[in-house]
mmCIF file of C-alpha atoms in Angstrom:
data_model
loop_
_atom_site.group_PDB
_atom_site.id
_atom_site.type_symbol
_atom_site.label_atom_id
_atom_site.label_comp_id
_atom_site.label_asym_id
_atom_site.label_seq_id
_atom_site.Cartn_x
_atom_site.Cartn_y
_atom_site.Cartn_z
ATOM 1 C CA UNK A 1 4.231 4.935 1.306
ATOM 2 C CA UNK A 2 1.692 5.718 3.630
ATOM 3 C CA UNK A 3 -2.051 6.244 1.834
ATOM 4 C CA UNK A 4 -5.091 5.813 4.533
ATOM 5 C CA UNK A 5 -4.452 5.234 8.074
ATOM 6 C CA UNK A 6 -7.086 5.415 11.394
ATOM 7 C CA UNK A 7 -8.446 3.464 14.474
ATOM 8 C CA UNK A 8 -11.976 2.274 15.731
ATOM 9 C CA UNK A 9 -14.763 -0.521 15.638
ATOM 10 C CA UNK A 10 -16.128 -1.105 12.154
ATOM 11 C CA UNK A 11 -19.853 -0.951 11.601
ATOM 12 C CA UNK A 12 -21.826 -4.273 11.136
ATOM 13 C CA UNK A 13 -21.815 -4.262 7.658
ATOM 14 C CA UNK A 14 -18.128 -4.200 7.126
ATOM 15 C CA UNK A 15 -16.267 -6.644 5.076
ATOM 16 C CA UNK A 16 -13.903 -6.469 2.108
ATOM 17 C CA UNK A 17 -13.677 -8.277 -1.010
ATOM 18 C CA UNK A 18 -10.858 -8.016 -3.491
ATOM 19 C CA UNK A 19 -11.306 -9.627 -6.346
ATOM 20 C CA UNK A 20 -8.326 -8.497 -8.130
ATOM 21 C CA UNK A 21 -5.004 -7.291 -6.489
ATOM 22 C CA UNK A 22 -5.486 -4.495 -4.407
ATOM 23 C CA UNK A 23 -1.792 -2.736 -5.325
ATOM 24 C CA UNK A 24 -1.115 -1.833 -1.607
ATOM 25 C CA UNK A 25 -1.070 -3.608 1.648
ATOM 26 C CA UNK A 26 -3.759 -3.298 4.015
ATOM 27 C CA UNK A 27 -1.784 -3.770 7.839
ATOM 28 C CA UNK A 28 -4.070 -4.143 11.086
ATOM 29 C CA UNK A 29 -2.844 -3.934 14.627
ATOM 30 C CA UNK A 30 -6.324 -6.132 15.648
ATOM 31 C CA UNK A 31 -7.471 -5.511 18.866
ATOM 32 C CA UNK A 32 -10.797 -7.326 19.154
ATOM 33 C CA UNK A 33 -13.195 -8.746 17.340
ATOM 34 C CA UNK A 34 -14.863 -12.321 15.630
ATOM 35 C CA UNK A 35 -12.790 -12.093 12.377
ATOM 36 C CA UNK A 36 -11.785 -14.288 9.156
ATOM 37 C CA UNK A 37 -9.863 -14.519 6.135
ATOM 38 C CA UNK A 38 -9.910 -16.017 3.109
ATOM 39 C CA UNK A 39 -7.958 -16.329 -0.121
ATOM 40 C CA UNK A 40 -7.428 -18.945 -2.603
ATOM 41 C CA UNK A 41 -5.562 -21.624 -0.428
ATOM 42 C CA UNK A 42 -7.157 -21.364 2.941
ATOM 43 C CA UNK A 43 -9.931 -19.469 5.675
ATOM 44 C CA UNK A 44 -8.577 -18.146 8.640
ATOM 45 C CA UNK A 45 -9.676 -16.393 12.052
ATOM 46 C CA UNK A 46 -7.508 -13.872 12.832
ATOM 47 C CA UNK A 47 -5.946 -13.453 16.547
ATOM 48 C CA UNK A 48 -6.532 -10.335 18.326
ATOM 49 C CA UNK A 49 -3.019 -9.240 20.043
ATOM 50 C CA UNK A 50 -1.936 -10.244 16.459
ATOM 51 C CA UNK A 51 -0.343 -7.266 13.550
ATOM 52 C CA UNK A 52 -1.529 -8.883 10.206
ATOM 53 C CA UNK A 53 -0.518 -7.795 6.828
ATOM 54 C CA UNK A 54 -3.019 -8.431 4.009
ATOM 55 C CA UNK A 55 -2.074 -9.305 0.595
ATOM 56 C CA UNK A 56 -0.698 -6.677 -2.097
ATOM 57 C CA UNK A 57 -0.703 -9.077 -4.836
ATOM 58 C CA UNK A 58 -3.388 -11.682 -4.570
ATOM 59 C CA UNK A 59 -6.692 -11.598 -4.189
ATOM 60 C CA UNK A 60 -8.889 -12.255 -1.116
ATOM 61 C CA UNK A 61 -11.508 -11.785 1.618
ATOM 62 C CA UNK A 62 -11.849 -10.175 5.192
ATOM 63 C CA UNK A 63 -14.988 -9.944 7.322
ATOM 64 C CA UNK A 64 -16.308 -10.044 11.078
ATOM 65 C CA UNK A 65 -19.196 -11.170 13.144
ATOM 66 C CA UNK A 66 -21.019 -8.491 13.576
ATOM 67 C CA UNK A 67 -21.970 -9.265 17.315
ATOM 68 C CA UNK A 68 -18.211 -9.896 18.038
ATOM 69 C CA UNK A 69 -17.081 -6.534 15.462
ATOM 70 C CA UNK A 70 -13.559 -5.845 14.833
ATOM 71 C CA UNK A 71 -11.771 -3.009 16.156
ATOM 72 C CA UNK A 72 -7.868 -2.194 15.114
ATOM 73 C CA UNK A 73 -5.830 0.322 14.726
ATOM 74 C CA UNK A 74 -5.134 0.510 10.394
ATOM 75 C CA UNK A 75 -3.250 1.521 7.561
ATOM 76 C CA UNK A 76 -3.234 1.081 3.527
ATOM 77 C CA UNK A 77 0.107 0.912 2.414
ATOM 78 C CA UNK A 78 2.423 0.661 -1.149
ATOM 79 C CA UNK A 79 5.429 -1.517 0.400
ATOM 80 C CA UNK A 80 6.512 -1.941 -3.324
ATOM 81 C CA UNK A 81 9.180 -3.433 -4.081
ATOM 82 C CA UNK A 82 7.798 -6.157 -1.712
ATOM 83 C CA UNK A 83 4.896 -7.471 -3.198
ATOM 84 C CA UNK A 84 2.759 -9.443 -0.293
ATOM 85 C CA UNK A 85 1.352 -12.808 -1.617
ATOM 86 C CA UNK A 86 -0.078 -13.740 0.961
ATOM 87 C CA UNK A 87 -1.335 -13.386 4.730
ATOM 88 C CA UNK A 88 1.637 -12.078 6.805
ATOM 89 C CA UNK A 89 0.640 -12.803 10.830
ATOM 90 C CA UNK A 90 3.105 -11.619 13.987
ATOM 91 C CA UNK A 91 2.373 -11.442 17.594
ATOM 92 C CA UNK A 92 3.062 -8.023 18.642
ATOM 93 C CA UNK A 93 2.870 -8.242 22.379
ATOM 94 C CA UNK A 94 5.545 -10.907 21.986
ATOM 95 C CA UNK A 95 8.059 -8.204 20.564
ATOM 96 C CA UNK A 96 8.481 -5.415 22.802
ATOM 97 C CA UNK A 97 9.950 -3.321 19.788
ATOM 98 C CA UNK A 98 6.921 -3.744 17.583
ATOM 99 C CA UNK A 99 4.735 -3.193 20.317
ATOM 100 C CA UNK A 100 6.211 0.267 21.386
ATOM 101 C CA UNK A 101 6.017 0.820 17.365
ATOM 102 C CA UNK A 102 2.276 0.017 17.683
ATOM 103 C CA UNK A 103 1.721 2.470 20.570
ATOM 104 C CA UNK A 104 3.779 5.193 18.541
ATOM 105 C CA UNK A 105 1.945 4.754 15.725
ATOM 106 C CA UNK A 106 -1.670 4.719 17.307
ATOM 107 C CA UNK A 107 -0.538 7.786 19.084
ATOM 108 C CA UNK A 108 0.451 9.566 16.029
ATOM 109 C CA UNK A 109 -3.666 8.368 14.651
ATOM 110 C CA UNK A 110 -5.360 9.063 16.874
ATOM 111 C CA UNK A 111 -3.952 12.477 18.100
ATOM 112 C CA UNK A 112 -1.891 13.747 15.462
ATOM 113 C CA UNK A 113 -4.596 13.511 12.511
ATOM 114 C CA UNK A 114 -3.037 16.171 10.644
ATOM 115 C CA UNK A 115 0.606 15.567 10.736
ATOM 116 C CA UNK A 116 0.726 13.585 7.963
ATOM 117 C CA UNK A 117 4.861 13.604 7.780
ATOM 118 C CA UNK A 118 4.561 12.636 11.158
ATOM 119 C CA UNK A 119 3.036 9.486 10.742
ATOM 120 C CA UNK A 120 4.532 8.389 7.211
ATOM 121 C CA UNK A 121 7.680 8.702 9.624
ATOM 122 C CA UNK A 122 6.372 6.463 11.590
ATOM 123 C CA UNK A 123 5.173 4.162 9.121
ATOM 124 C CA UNK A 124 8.524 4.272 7.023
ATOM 125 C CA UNK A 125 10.416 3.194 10.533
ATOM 126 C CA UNK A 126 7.363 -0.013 11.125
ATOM 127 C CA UNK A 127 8.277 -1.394 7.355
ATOM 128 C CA UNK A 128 12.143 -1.145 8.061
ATOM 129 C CA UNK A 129 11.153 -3.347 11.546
ATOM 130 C CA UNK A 130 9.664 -5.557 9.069
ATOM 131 C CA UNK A 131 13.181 -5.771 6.925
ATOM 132 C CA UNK A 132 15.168 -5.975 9.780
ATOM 133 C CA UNK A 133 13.372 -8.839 11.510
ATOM 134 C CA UNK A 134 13.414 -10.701 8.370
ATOM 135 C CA UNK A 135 9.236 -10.378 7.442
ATOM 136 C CA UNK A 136 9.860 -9.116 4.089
ATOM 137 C CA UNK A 137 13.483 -9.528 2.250
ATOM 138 C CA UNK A 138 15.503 -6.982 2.112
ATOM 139 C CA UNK A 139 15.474 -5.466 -1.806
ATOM 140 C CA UNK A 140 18.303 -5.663 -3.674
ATOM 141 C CA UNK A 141 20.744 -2.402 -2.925
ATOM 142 C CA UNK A 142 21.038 -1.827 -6.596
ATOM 143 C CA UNK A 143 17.546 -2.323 -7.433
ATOM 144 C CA UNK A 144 16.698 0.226 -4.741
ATOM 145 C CA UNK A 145 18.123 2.990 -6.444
ATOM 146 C CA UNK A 146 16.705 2.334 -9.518
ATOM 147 C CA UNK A 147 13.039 1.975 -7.499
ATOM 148 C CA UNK A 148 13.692 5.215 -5.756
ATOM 149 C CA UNK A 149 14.480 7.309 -8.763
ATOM 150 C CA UNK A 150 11.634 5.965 -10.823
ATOM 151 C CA UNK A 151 9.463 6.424 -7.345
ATOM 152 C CA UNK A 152 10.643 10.441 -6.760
ATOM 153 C CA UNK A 153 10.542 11.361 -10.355
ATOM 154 C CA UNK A 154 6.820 9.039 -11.566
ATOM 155 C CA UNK A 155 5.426 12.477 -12.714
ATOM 156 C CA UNK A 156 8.185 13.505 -14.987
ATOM 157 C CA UNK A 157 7.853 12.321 -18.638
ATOM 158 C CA UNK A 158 11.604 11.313 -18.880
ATOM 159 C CA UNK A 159 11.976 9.011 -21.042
ATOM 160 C CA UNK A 160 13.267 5.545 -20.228
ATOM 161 C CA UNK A 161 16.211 5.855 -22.825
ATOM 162 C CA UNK A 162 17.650 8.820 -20.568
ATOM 163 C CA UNK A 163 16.501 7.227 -17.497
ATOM 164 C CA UNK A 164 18.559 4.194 -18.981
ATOM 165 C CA UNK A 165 21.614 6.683 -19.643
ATOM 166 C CA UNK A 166 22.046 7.881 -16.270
ATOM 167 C CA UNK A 167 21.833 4.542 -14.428
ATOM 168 C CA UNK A 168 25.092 3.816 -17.299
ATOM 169 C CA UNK A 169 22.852 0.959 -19.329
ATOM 170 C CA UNK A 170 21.589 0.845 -22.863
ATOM 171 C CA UNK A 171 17.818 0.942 -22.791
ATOM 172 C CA UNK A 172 17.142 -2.919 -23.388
ATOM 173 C CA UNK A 173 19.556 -4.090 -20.827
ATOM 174 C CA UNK A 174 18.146 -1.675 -18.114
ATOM 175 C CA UNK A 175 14.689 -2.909 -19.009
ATOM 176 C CA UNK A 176 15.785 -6.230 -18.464
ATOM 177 C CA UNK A 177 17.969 -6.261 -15.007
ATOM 178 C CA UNK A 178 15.014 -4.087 -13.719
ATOM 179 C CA UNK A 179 12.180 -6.787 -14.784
ATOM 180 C CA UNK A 180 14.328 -9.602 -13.439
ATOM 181 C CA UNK A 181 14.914 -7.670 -9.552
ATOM 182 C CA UNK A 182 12.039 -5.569 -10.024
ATOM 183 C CA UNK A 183 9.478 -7.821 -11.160
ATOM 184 C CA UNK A 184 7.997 -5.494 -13.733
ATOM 185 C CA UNK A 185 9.594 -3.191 -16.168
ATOM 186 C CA UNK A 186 10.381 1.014 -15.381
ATOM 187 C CA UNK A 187 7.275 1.835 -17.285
ATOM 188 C CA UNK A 188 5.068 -0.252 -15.047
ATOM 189 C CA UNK A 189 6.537 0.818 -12.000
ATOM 190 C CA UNK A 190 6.201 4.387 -12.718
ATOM 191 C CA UNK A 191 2.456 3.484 -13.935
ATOM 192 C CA UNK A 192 1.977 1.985 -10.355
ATOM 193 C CA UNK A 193 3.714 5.021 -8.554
ATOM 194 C CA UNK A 194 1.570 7.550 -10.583
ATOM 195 C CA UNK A 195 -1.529 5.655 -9.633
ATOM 196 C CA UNK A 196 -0.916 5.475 -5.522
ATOM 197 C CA UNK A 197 -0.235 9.293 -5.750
ATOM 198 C CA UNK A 198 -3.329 9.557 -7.400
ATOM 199 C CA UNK A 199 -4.851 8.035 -4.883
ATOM 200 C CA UNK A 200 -4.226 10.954 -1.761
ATOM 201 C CA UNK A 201 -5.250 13.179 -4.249
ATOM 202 C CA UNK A 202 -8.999 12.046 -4.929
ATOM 203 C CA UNK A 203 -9.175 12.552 -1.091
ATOM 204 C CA UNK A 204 -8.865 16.037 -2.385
ATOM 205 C CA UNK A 205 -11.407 19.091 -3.783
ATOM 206 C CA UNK A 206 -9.095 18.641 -7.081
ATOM 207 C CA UNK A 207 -11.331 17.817 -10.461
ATOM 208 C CA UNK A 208 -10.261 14.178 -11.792
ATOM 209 C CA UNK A 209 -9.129 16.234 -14.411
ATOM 210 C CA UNK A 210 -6.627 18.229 -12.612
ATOM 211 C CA UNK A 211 -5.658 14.944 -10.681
ATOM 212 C CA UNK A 212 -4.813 13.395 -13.962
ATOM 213 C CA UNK A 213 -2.611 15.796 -15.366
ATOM 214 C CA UNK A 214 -0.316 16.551 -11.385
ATOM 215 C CA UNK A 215 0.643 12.871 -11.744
ATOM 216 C CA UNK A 216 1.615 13.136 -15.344
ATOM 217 C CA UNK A 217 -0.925 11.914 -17.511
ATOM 218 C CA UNK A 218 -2.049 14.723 -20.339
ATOM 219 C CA UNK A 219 -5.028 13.375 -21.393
ATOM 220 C CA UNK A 220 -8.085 12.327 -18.476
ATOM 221 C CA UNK A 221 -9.303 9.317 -21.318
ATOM 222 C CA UNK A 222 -5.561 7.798 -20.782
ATOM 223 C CA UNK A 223 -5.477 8.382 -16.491
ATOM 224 C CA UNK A 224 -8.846 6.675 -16.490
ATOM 225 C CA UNK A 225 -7.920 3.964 -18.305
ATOM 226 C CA UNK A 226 -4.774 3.148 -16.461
ATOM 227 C CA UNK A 227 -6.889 3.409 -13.073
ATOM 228 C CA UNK A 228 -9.341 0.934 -13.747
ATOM 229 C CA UNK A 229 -7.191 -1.440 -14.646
ATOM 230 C CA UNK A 230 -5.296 -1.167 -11.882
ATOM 231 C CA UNK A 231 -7.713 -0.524 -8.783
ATOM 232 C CA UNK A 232 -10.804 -2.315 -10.805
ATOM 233 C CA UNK A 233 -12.704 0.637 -10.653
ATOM 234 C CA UNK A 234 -12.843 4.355 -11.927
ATOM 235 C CA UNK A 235 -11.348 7.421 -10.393
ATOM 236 C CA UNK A 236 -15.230 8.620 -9.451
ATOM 237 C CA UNK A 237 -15.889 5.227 -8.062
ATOM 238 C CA UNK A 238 -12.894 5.084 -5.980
ATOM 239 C CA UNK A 239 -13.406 8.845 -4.493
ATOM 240 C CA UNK A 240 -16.957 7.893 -3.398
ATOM 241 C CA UNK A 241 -15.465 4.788 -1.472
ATOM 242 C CA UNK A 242 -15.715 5.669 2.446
ATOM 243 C CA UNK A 243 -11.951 6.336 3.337
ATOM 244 C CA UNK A 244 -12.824 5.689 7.543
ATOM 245 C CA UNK A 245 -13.077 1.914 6.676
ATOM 246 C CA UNK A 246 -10.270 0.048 7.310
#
């Protein structure tokens, strides 16, 4: 799922720092730029020319020179079930497919703002590049279903007993088979899917309030709660973050 996306040169005083699991991938298509990363295991400068995906599950450390800035064309994205664990790198000029994808996809940016369906399109068609050339590994066909159920229905309160029922298990056993392909249980996944939808909506005029309750929480203390301790910070402290960084 597609959350931010945009194109530029970041001010001097860019750099992020996530110190707990970000949830979502961040993927650049760097163009320029003096830029490094660090994690846990190892610093890096990054290649311009170069399509890096940044860590979902792990935490870590980008920032530039600010004589030497970087400029790329970006996204934020929930690739879930993949969870990224660390720094994905490919050379995109040395794919022609994934460089016409790049082009496609800056187009869609830079002069297609508004069309959001446009460019989740487009984004949906770069991560199944990534399956197809082997970058991620391709979820398990069952599992998928399961994912994509959970995923379309995260607002509903159905419980997981039904949910269970109509995938033909008993409640424990689908908990189980999901936690073992999945790597967390239904309840967790539809936390995380309520959370990223969330997330387009604080872009939004909507009160917190409001937000809470359209992704299926009844009570703002309980949405709150769930936020922080999945983005590290609050629902008003993520809204004032400035969305035109990558």
């Amino acid at each position: 799922m597609l959350m931010e996306r945009g194109y530029g040169v970041m001010p001097a005083e860019w750099v992020v720092k996530e110190t707990m699991s970000p949830g979502f991938s961040r993927i650049y298509f760097l163009e320029k730029g003096e830029v490094w990363y660090e994690d846990s295991v190892s610093t890096k400068r990054l290649t311009p020319g170069h399509l890096y995906i940044f860590p979902s599950h792990a935490p870590f450390s980008i920032w530039h020179n600010p004589q030497s800035p970087i400029g790329c064309l970006w996204c934020h994205m929930d690739l879930f079930p993949t969870m990224v664990t660390e720094l994905v790198e490919v050379p995109i000029r040395d794919n022609p497919e994934l460089y016409h994808l790049s082009a496609a996809f800056y187009y869609a940016v830079v002069h297609t703002r508004e069309e959001e369906p446009y460019q989740q399109a487009l984004a949906n068609t770069l991560v199944a590049f990534f399956y197809k050339e082997g970058v991620f590994a391709q979820p398990d066909p069952k599992a998928s279903g399961w994912i994509r159920y959970i995923r379309d229905h995260c607002t509903d309160n159905t419980s997981i007993e039904e949910i269970s029922r109509q995938f033909g298990y008993t409640p424990e056993h689908f908990i189980r088979i999901y936690h073992e392909k999945v790597g967390m249980s239904p309840c967790q996944y539809r936390i995380h899917c309520r959370l990223n939808l969330a997330i387009g909506l604080l872009k939004s005029s909507l009160s917190i309030t409001d937000i809470a309750k359209k992704v299926g929480y009844s009570e703002l203390k309980s949405f709150s709660r769930a936020f922080k301790g999945h983005f590290g910070m609050s629902p008003e402290q993520y809204r004032k973050r400035d969305f035109s960084r990558a």
